[in-house]
């Protein structure tokens, strides 16, 4: 399947499925996919590293939406046109659903995997003013003792909606936005800490849909109860968390 990509490559990135980013299985798949990338002369969505960059989380969120029309359009807009479905690791219903979807072409099928090409050309835009920050979600408790495989559950999540009729595609080169998270002690009302952050807008986002962008806000302030406020500087947006949170150290 991967040799077929070498012969018919589009120049875009290749996405192997499944595409988890959690520790454990995520590391196992990432190392395998990175090795397989030696068989074709194209970029790969896989990344075998000591940490998961925001782009990898983003691609994983889109991949989890497959075989939906939304996911197909978002992958295409993000520059990912070739998929390799590893049949023994993916849900049995995924491949038939992709084969029946519009704008999906079969390159080759083998016993282990099927290589597909996304052939559609969704209309896209790069107008950041058409994106709206709609929500700030926080865990009830922040703790450094969280298990590694549950690390995403400890992240702050920012909901972003595409208000355009076209698919949002992040302009190149990809640049994160500057954000600040303010921690206010609920007992005194005083600001005790400001966490400087980098927020990566979605690589692609379907028209009218919402994506939740995770932010790692460590290191935490001292143990206690806090109200949170997020400021995204370039967008001129400030959001208040809907409830107070606790930090356990």
PDB file of C-alpha atoms in Angstrom:
ATOM      1  CA  UNK A   1       0.000   0.000   0.000  1.00  0.00           C
ATOM      2  CA  UNK A   2       2.785   2.428   0.869  1.00  0.00           C
ATOM      3  CA  UNK A   3       4.706   1.608  -2.315  1.00  0.00           C
ATOM      4  CA  UNK A   4       1.601   2.649  -4.289  1.00  0.00           C
ATOM      5  CA  UNK A   5       1.957   6.104  -2.737  1.00  0.00           C
ATOM      6  CA  UNK A   6       5.552   6.251  -3.970  1.00  0.00           C
ATOM      7  CA  UNK A   7       4.346   5.672  -7.537  1.00  0.00           C
ATOM      8  CA  UNK A   8       1.313   7.981  -7.469  1.00  0.00           C
ATOM      9  CA  UNK A   9       2.129  10.497  -4.728  1.00  0.00           C
ATOM     10  CA  UNK A  10       0.275  13.804  -4.652  1.00  0.00           C
ATOM     11  CA  UNK A  11       2.943  15.737  -2.776  1.00  0.00           C
ATOM     12  CA  UNK A  12       0.634  16.094   0.201  1.00  0.00           C
ATOM     13  CA  UNK A  13       0.951  14.404   3.574  1.00  0.00           C
ATOM     14  CA  UNK A  14       0.040  10.765   4.202  1.00  0.00           C
ATOM     15  CA  UNK A  15      -2.239   9.843   7.105  1.00  0.00           C
ATOM     16  CA  UNK A  16      -2.080   6.304   8.472  1.00  0.00           C
ATOM     17  CA  UNK A  17      -5.198   5.076  10.273  1.00  0.00           C
ATOM     18  CA  UNK A  18      -5.816   4.632  13.118  1.00  0.00           C
ATOM     19  CA  UNK A  19      -4.101   7.788  14.331  1.00  0.00           C
ATOM     20  CA  UNK A  20      -4.180   7.922  18.150  1.00  0.00           C
ATOM     21  CA  UNK A  21      -1.934  10.318  20.065  1.00  0.00           C
ATOM     22  CA  UNK A  22      -2.321   8.856  23.547  1.00  0.00           C
ATOM     23  CA  UNK A  23       0.713   7.363  25.241  1.00  0.00           C
ATOM     24  CA  UNK A  24       0.978   3.606  24.889  1.00  0.00           C
ATOM     25  CA  UNK A  25      -0.769   2.715  21.639  1.00  0.00           C
ATOM     26  CA  UNK A  26      -0.078   6.158  20.225  1.00  0.00           C
ATOM     27  CA  UNK A  27       3.681   5.685  20.597  1.00  0.00           C
ATOM     28  CA  UNK A  28       3.439   2.194  19.118  1.00  0.00           C
ATOM     29  CA  UNK A  29       1.603   3.404  16.025  1.00  0.00           C
ATOM     30  CA  UNK A  30       3.756   6.524  15.588  1.00  0.00           C
ATOM     31  CA  UNK A  31       6.989   4.520  15.498  1.00  0.00           C
ATOM     32  CA  UNK A  32       5.485   2.040  13.013  1.00  0.00           C
ATOM     33  CA  UNK A  33       4.108   4.767  10.737  1.00  0.00           C
ATOM     34  CA  UNK A  34       7.370   6.720  10.810  1.00  0.00           C
ATOM     35  CA  UNK A  35       9.238   3.578   9.727  1.00  0.00           C
ATOM     36  CA  UNK A  36       6.753   2.969   6.881  1.00  0.00           C
ATOM     37  CA  UNK A  37       7.295   6.531   5.635  1.00  0.00           C
ATOM     38  CA  UNK A  38      10.635   5.302   4.231  1.00  0.00           C
ATOM     39  CA  UNK A  39       8.629   3.568   1.475  1.00  0.00           C
ATOM     40  CA  UNK A  40       7.250   6.760  -0.093  1.00  0.00           C
ATOM     41  CA  UNK A  41       8.589  10.205  -0.914  1.00  0.00           C
ATOM     42  CA  UNK A  42       5.891  12.281   0.814  1.00  0.00           C
ATOM     43  CA  UNK A  43       5.474  13.953   4.191  1.00  0.00           C
ATOM     44  CA  UNK A  44       3.804  11.865   6.880  1.00  0.00           C
ATOM     45  CA  UNK A  45       1.316  12.970   9.532  1.00  0.00           C
ATOM     46  CA  UNK A  46       3.055  10.622  11.983  1.00  0.00           C
ATOM     47  CA  UNK A  47       5.574  12.003  14.449  1.00  0.00           C
ATOM     48  CA  UNK A  48       7.666   9.877  16.789  1.00  0.00           C
ATOM     49  CA  UNK A  49       8.873  12.255  19.464  1.00  0.00           C
ATOM     50  CA  UNK A  50       9.113  12.760  23.215  1.00  0.00           C
ATOM     51  CA  UNK A  51       5.967  14.903  23.134  1.00  0.00           C
ATOM     52  CA  UNK A  52       2.912  15.405  20.920  1.00  0.00           C
ATOM     53  CA  UNK A  53       2.941  18.771  19.090  1.00  0.00           C
ATOM     54  CA  UNK A  54      -0.380  20.645  18.678  1.00  0.00           C
ATOM     55  CA  UNK A  55      -0.532  19.766  14.982  1.00  0.00           C
ATOM     56  CA  UNK A  56      -0.565  16.067  15.877  1.00  0.00           C
ATOM     57  CA  UNK A  57      -3.450  16.538  18.313  1.00  0.00           C
ATOM     58  CA  UNK A  58      -5.285  18.453  15.585  1.00  0.00           C
ATOM     59  CA  UNK A  59      -4.851  15.749  12.940  1.00  0.00           C
ATOM     60  CA  UNK A  60      -5.947  13.129  15.484  1.00  0.00           C
ATOM     61  CA  UNK A  61      -9.169  15.067  16.169  1.00  0.00           C
ATOM     62  CA  UNK A  62      -9.944  15.219  12.447  1.00  0.00           C
ATOM     63  CA  UNK A  63      -9.080  11.544  11.926  1.00  0.00           C
ATOM     64  CA  UNK A  64     -11.444  10.580  14.760  1.00  0.00           C
ATOM     65  CA  UNK A  65     -14.322  12.145  12.753  1.00  0.00           C
ATOM     66  CA  UNK A  66     -13.808   9.844   9.763  1.00  0.00           C
ATOM     67  CA  UNK A  67     -15.642   8.715   7.676  1.00  0.00           C
ATOM     68  CA  UNK A  68     -17.773  11.889   7.920  1.00  0.00           C
ATOM     69  CA  UNK A  69     -17.964  14.403   5.087  1.00  0.00           C
ATOM     70  CA  UNK A  70     -16.638  16.987   7.523  1.00  0.00           C
ATOM     71  CA  UNK A  71     -13.462  14.998   8.191  1.00  0.00           C
ATOM     72  CA  UNK A  72     -12.816  14.331   4.501  1.00  0.00           C
ATOM     73  CA  UNK A  73     -13.143  18.032   3.641  1.00  0.00           C
ATOM     74  CA  UNK A  74     -10.969  19.070   6.601  1.00  0.00           C
ATOM     75  CA  UNK A  75      -8.188  16.619   5.738  1.00  0.00           C
ATOM     76  CA  UNK A  76      -8.197  17.778   2.118  1.00  0.00           C
ATOM     77  CA  UNK A  77      -8.107  21.442   3.149  1.00  0.00           C
ATOM     78  CA  UNK A  78      -5.203  20.676   5.508  1.00  0.00           C
ATOM     79  CA  UNK A  79      -3.209  19.172   2.630  1.00  0.00           C
ATOM     80  CA  UNK A  80      -3.689  15.512   3.574  1.00  0.00           C
ATOM     81  CA  UNK A  81      -4.929  13.651   0.495  1.00  0.00           C
ATOM     82  CA  UNK A  82      -3.592  10.121   0.940  1.00  0.00           C
ATOM     83  CA  UNK A  83      -4.868   7.721   3.602  1.00  0.00           C
ATOM     84  CA  UNK A  84      -3.582   4.267   4.500  1.00  0.00           C
ATOM     85  CA  UNK A  85      -6.172   2.229   6.405  1.00  0.00           C
ATOM     86  CA  UNK A  86      -4.580  -0.579   8.456  1.00  0.00           C
ATOM     87  CA  UNK A  87      -7.478  -2.987   8.572  1.00  0.00           C
ATOM     88  CA  UNK A  88      -6.514  -5.084  11.588  1.00  0.00           C
ATOM     89  CA  UNK A  89      -6.294  -1.966  13.806  1.00  0.00           C
ATOM     90  CA  UNK A  90      -9.272   0.088  12.622  1.00  0.00           C
ATOM     91  CA  UNK A  91     -12.983  -0.537  13.318  1.00  0.00           C
ATOM     92  CA  UNK A  92     -14.375  -2.926  10.677  1.00  0.00           C
ATOM     93  CA  UNK A  93     -16.967  -0.398   9.530  1.00  0.00           C
ATOM     94  CA  UNK A  94     -14.456   2.370   8.737  1.00  0.00           C
ATOM     95  CA  UNK A  95     -13.023   1.092   5.441  1.00  0.00           C
ATOM     96  CA  UNK A  96     -16.398   0.208   3.822  1.00  0.00           C
ATOM     97  CA  UNK A  97     -17.729   3.630   4.808  1.00  0.00           C
ATOM     98  CA  UNK A  98     -14.722   5.375   3.257  1.00  0.00           C
ATOM     99  CA  UNK A  99     -15.005   3.276   0.093  1.00  0.00           C
ATOM    100  CA  UNK A 100     -18.615   4.406  -0.227  1.00  0.00           C
ATOM    101  CA  UNK A 101     -17.878   8.086   0.346  1.00  0.00           C
ATOM    102  CA  UNK A 102     -17.747  10.696  -2.401  1.00  0.00           C
ATOM    103  CA  UNK A 103     -14.327  11.986  -3.494  1.00  0.00           C
ATOM    104  CA  UNK A 104     -12.471   8.899  -2.233  1.00  0.00           C
ATOM    105  CA  UNK A 105     -10.469   6.841  -4.744  1.00  0.00           C
ATOM    106  CA  UNK A 106      -8.841   3.454  -4.117  1.00  0.00           C
ATOM    107  CA  UNK A 107      -5.146   3.326  -5.014  1.00  0.00           C
ATOM    108  CA  UNK A 108      -4.413  -0.245  -3.942  1.00  0.00           C
ATOM    109  CA  UNK A 109      -5.742  -2.895  -1.565  1.00  0.00           C
ATOM    110  CA  UNK A 110      -3.547  -5.479   0.110  1.00  0.00           C
ATOM    111  CA  UNK A 111      -4.204  -8.046   2.803  1.00  0.00           C
ATOM    112  CA  UNK A 112      -2.976  -5.682   5.522  1.00  0.00           C
ATOM    113  CA  UNK A 113      -3.891  -2.195   4.314  1.00  0.00           C
ATOM    114  CA  UNK A 114      -5.761  -0.117   1.771  1.00  0.00           C
ATOM    115  CA  UNK A 115      -4.360   3.101   0.281  1.00  0.00           C
ATOM    116  CA  UNK A 116      -6.951   5.768  -0.557  1.00  0.00           C
ATOM    117  CA  UNK A 117      -6.794   9.187  -2.186  1.00  0.00           C
ATOM    118  CA  UNK A 118      -9.050  12.126  -1.380  1.00  0.00           C
ATOM    119  CA  UNK A 119      -9.873  13.735  -4.727  1.00  0.00           C
ATOM    120  CA  UNK A 120     -12.239  16.541  -3.730  1.00  0.00           C
ATOM    121  CA  UNK A 121     -11.478  20.258  -3.839  1.00  0.00           C
ATOM    122  CA  UNK A 122     -13.524  21.960  -1.121  1.00  0.00           C
ATOM    123  CA  UNK A 123     -13.761  25.741  -1.237  1.00  0.00           C
ATOM    124  CA  UNK A 124     -11.513  27.206   1.467  1.00  0.00           C
ATOM    125  CA  UNK A 125     -10.762  30.528   3.149  1.00  0.00           C
ATOM    126  CA  UNK A 126      -7.995  31.948   5.368  1.00  0.00           C
ATOM    127  CA  UNK A 127      -9.965  34.837   6.908  1.00  0.00           C
ATOM    128  CA  UNK A 128      -9.312  34.720  10.652  1.00  0.00           C
ATOM    129  CA  UNK A 129     -12.127  37.207  11.256  1.00  0.00           C
ATOM    130  CA  UNK A 130     -14.608  34.496  10.215  1.00  0.00           C
ATOM    131  CA  UNK A 131     -13.533  32.353  13.177  1.00  0.00           C
ATOM    132  CA  UNK A 132     -15.297  32.849  16.496  1.00  0.00           C
ATOM    133  CA  UNK A 133     -14.054  31.793  19.917  1.00  0.00           C
ATOM    134  CA  UNK A 134     -17.213  30.418  21.534  1.00  0.00           C
ATOM    135  CA  UNK A 135     -16.265  28.544  24.714  1.00  0.00           C
ATOM    136  CA  UNK A 136     -13.640  27.937  27.371  1.00  0.00           C
ATOM    137  CA  UNK A 137     -13.771  24.506  29.018  1.00  0.00           C
ATOM    138  CA  UNK A 138     -11.647  23.581  32.019  1.00  0.00           C
ATOM    139  CA  UNK A 139     -11.312  20.476  34.175  1.00  0.00           C
ATOM    140  CA  UNK A 140     -12.719  20.847  37.688  1.00  0.00           C
ATOM    141  CA  UNK A 141      -9.355  19.866  39.181  1.00  0.00           C
ATOM    142  CA  UNK A 142      -5.784  20.444  38.010  1.00  0.00           C
ATOM    143  CA  UNK A 143      -3.217  18.029  39.401  1.00  0.00           C
ATOM    144  CA  UNK A 144       0.340  17.129  38.354  1.00  0.00           C
ATOM    145  CA  UNK A 145      -0.419  13.576  39.509  1.00  0.00           C
ATOM    146  CA  UNK A 146      -2.635  12.897  36.473  1.00  0.00           C
ATOM    147  CA  UNK A 147      -1.752   9.688  34.616  1.00  0.00           C
ATOM    148  CA  UNK A 148       0.170  10.146  31.384  1.00  0.00           C
ATOM    149  CA  UNK A 149      -2.499   8.384  29.309  1.00  0.00           C
ATOM    150  CA  UNK A 150      -5.103  10.824  30.680  1.00  0.00           C
ATOM    151  CA  UNK A 151      -3.029  13.955  30.083  1.00  0.00           C
ATOM    152  CA  UNK A 152      -5.512  15.482  27.598  1.00  0.00           C
ATOM    153  CA  UNK A 153      -8.206  15.480  30.287  1.00  0.00           C
ATOM    154  CA  UNK A 154      -6.076  17.969  32.256  1.00  0.00           C
ATOM    155  CA  UNK A 155      -5.878  20.477  29.394  1.00  0.00           C
ATOM    156  CA  UNK A 156      -7.946  23.636  29.010  1.00  0.00           C
ATOM    157  CA  UNK A 157     -10.021  23.475  25.801  1.00  0.00           C
ATOM    158  CA  UNK A 158     -10.958  26.465  23.635  1.00  0.00           C
ATOM    159  CA  UNK A 159     -13.991  26.098  21.351  1.00  0.00           C
ATOM    160  CA  UNK A 160     -13.562  27.746  17.929  1.00  0.00           C
ATOM    161  CA  UNK A 161     -16.315  27.964  15.304  1.00  0.00           C
ATOM    162  CA  UNK A 162     -15.967  28.631  11.569  1.00  0.00           C
ATOM    163  CA  UNK A 163     -18.728  31.091  10.677  1.00  0.00           C
ATOM    164  CA  UNK A 164     -17.970  31.010   6.958  1.00  0.00           C
ATOM    165  CA  UNK A 165     -19.681  28.890   4.281  1.00  0.00           C
ATOM    166  CA  UNK A 166     -16.254  27.632   3.202  1.00  0.00           C
ATOM    167  CA  UNK A 167     -13.770  25.352   4.939  1.00  0.00           C
ATOM    168  CA  UNK A 168     -11.209  27.216   7.036  1.00  0.00           C
ATOM    169  CA  UNK A 169      -7.627  26.312   6.062  1.00  0.00           C
ATOM    170  CA  UNK A 170      -4.800  27.632   8.203  1.00  0.00           C
ATOM    171  CA  UNK A 171      -2.476  29.886   6.190  1.00  0.00           C
ATOM    172  CA  UNK A 172       1.119  28.784   5.682  1.00  0.00           C
ATOM    173  CA  UNK A 173       3.499  28.874   7.405  1.00  0.00           C
ATOM    174  CA  UNK A 174       1.600  27.784  10.503  1.00  0.00           C
ATOM    175  CA  UNK A 175       2.017  30.267  13.347  1.00  0.00           C
ATOM    176  CA  UNK A 176       0.484  29.955  16.820  1.00  0.00           C
ATOM    177  CA  UNK A 177      -1.327  32.828  18.506  1.00  0.00           C
ATOM    178  CA  UNK A 178      -0.250  34.422  21.772  1.00  0.00           C
ATOM    179  CA  UNK A 179      -2.616  33.688  24.682  1.00  0.00           C
ATOM    180  CA  UNK A 180      -2.582  34.327  28.420  1.00  0.00           C
ATOM    181  CA  UNK A 181      -4.366  32.448  31.181  1.00  0.00           C
ATOM    182  CA  UNK A 182      -5.027  34.517  34.312  1.00  0.00           C
ATOM    183  CA  UNK A 183      -5.501  32.749  37.666  1.00  0.00           C
ATOM    184  CA  UNK A 184      -7.557  34.613  40.310  1.00  0.00           C
ATOM    185  CA  UNK A 185      -7.705  33.380  43.902  1.00  0.00           C
ATOM    186  CA  UNK A 186     -11.402  32.875  44.718  1.00  0.00           C
ATOM    187  CA  UNK A 187     -10.937  33.874  48.362  1.00  0.00           C
ATOM    188  CA  UNK A 188      -9.095  37.161  47.819  1.00  0.00           C
ATOM    189  CA  UNK A 189     -10.056  37.930  44.203  1.00  0.00           C
ATOM    190  CA  UNK A 190      -6.408  38.725  43.520  1.00  0.00           C
ATOM    191  CA  UNK A 191      -4.552  37.646  40.396  1.00  0.00           C
ATOM    192  CA  UNK A 192      -1.889  35.167  41.510  1.00  0.00           C
ATOM    193  CA  UNK A 193      -0.417  33.893  38.234  1.00  0.00           C
ATOM    194  CA  UNK A 194      -0.353  34.523  34.479  1.00  0.00           C
ATOM    195  CA  UNK A 195       0.431  31.538  32.238  1.00  0.00           C
ATOM    196  CA  UNK A 196       1.832  32.481  28.819  1.00  0.00           C
ATOM    197  CA  UNK A 197       0.497  30.158  26.118  1.00  0.00           C
ATOM    198  CA  UNK A 198       0.660  29.470  22.390  1.00  0.00           C
ATOM    199  CA  UNK A 199      -2.679  28.606  20.791  1.00  0.00           C
ATOM    200  CA  UNK A 200      -2.688  26.900  17.395  1.00  0.00           C
ATOM    201  CA  UNK A 201      -5.819  27.572  15.373  1.00  0.00           C
ATOM    202  CA  UNK A 202      -7.311  24.475  13.679  1.00  0.00           C
ATOM    203  CA  UNK A 203      -5.396  23.305  10.614  1.00  0.00           C
ATOM    204  CA  UNK A 204      -8.797  23.036   8.926  1.00  0.00           C
ATOM    205  CA  UNK A 205     -12.373  23.493  10.100  1.00  0.00           C
ATOM    206  CA  UNK A 206     -15.537  22.733   8.158  1.00  0.00           C
ATOM    207  CA  UNK A 207     -18.130  25.429   7.517  1.00  0.00           C
ATOM    208  CA  UNK A 208     -20.327  26.090  10.549  1.00  0.00           C
ATOM    209  CA  UNK A 209     -18.543  23.536  12.732  1.00  0.00           C
ATOM    210  CA  UNK A 210     -16.696  23.839  16.050  1.00  0.00           C
ATOM    211  CA  UNK A 211     -13.323  22.420  17.048  1.00  0.00           C
ATOM    212  CA  UNK A 212     -11.968  22.307  20.600  1.00  0.00           C
ATOM    213  CA  UNK A 213      -8.301  23.241  20.789  1.00  0.00           C
ATOM    214  CA  UNK A 214      -6.460  21.812  23.845  1.00  0.00           C
ATOM    215  CA  UNK A 215      -3.984  23.923  25.830  1.00  0.00           C
ATOM    216  CA  UNK A 216      -1.486  22.564  28.337  1.00  0.00           C
ATOM    217  CA  UNK A 217      -1.461  25.158  31.143  1.00  0.00           C
ATOM    218  CA  UNK A 218       1.314  23.732  33.356  1.00  0.00           C
ATOM    219  CA  UNK A 219       3.037  24.685  35.585  1.00  0.00           C
ATOM    220  CA  UNK A 220       0.133  25.311  37.945  1.00  0.00           C
ATOM    221  CA  UNK A 221       0.015  27.926  40.717  1.00  0.00           C
ATOM    222  CA  UNK A 222      -0.002  26.905  44.385  1.00  0.00           C
ATOM    223  CA  UNK A 223      -2.781  24.641  45.636  1.00  0.00           C
ATOM    224  CA  UNK A 224      -6.129  26.382  46.033  1.00  0.00           C
ATOM    225  CA  UNK A 225      -9.334  27.463  44.343  1.00  0.00           C
ATOM    226  CA  UNK A 226      -9.276  29.772  41.301  1.00  0.00           C
ATOM    227  CA  UNK A 227     -11.307  31.612  38.705  1.00  0.00           C
ATOM    228  CA  UNK A 228      -9.778  31.560  35.223  1.00  0.00           C
ATOM    229  CA  UNK A 229      -9.754  34.101  32.418  1.00  0.00           C
ATOM    230  CA  UNK A 230      -8.226  33.448  28.971  1.00  0.00           C
ATOM    231  CA  UNK A 231      -7.039  36.238  26.699  1.00  0.00           C
ATOM    232  CA  UNK A 232      -6.161  35.565  23.057  1.00  0.00           C
ATOM    233  CA  UNK A 233      -4.130  38.621  22.173  1.00  0.00           C
ATOM    234  CA  UNK A 234      -4.203  38.641  18.346  1.00  0.00           C
ATOM    235  CA  UNK A 235      -7.943  37.971  18.235  1.00  0.00           C
ATOM    236  CA  UNK A 236      -8.781  40.541  20.904  1.00  0.00           C
ATOM    237  CA  UNK A 237     -10.863  37.931  22.729  1.00  0.00           C
ATOM    238  CA  UNK A 238     -11.270  37.398  26.484  1.00  0.00           C
ATOM    239  CA  UNK A 239     -13.174  34.421  27.950  1.00  0.00           C
ATOM    240  CA  UNK A 240     -14.139  33.594  31.522  1.00  0.00           C
ATOM    241  CA  UNK A 241     -14.259  29.976  32.699  1.00  0.00           C
ATOM    242  CA  UNK A 242     -17.857  29.145  33.735  1.00  0.00           C
ATOM    243  CA  UNK A 243     -16.939  27.774  37.181  1.00  0.00           C
ATOM    244  CA  UNK A 244     -14.102  27.843  39.663  1.00  0.00           C
ATOM    245  CA  UNK A 245     -11.364  25.217  39.535  1.00  0.00           C
ATOM    246  CA  UNK A 246      -9.116  23.666  42.130  1.00  0.00           C
ATOM    247  CA  UNK A 247      -5.396  22.972  42.000  1.00  0.00           C
ATOM    248  CA  UNK A 248      -4.132  19.938  43.938  1.00  0.00           C
ATOM    249  CA  UNK A 249      -0.364  19.592  44.377  1.00  0.00           C
TER     250      UNK A 249
END
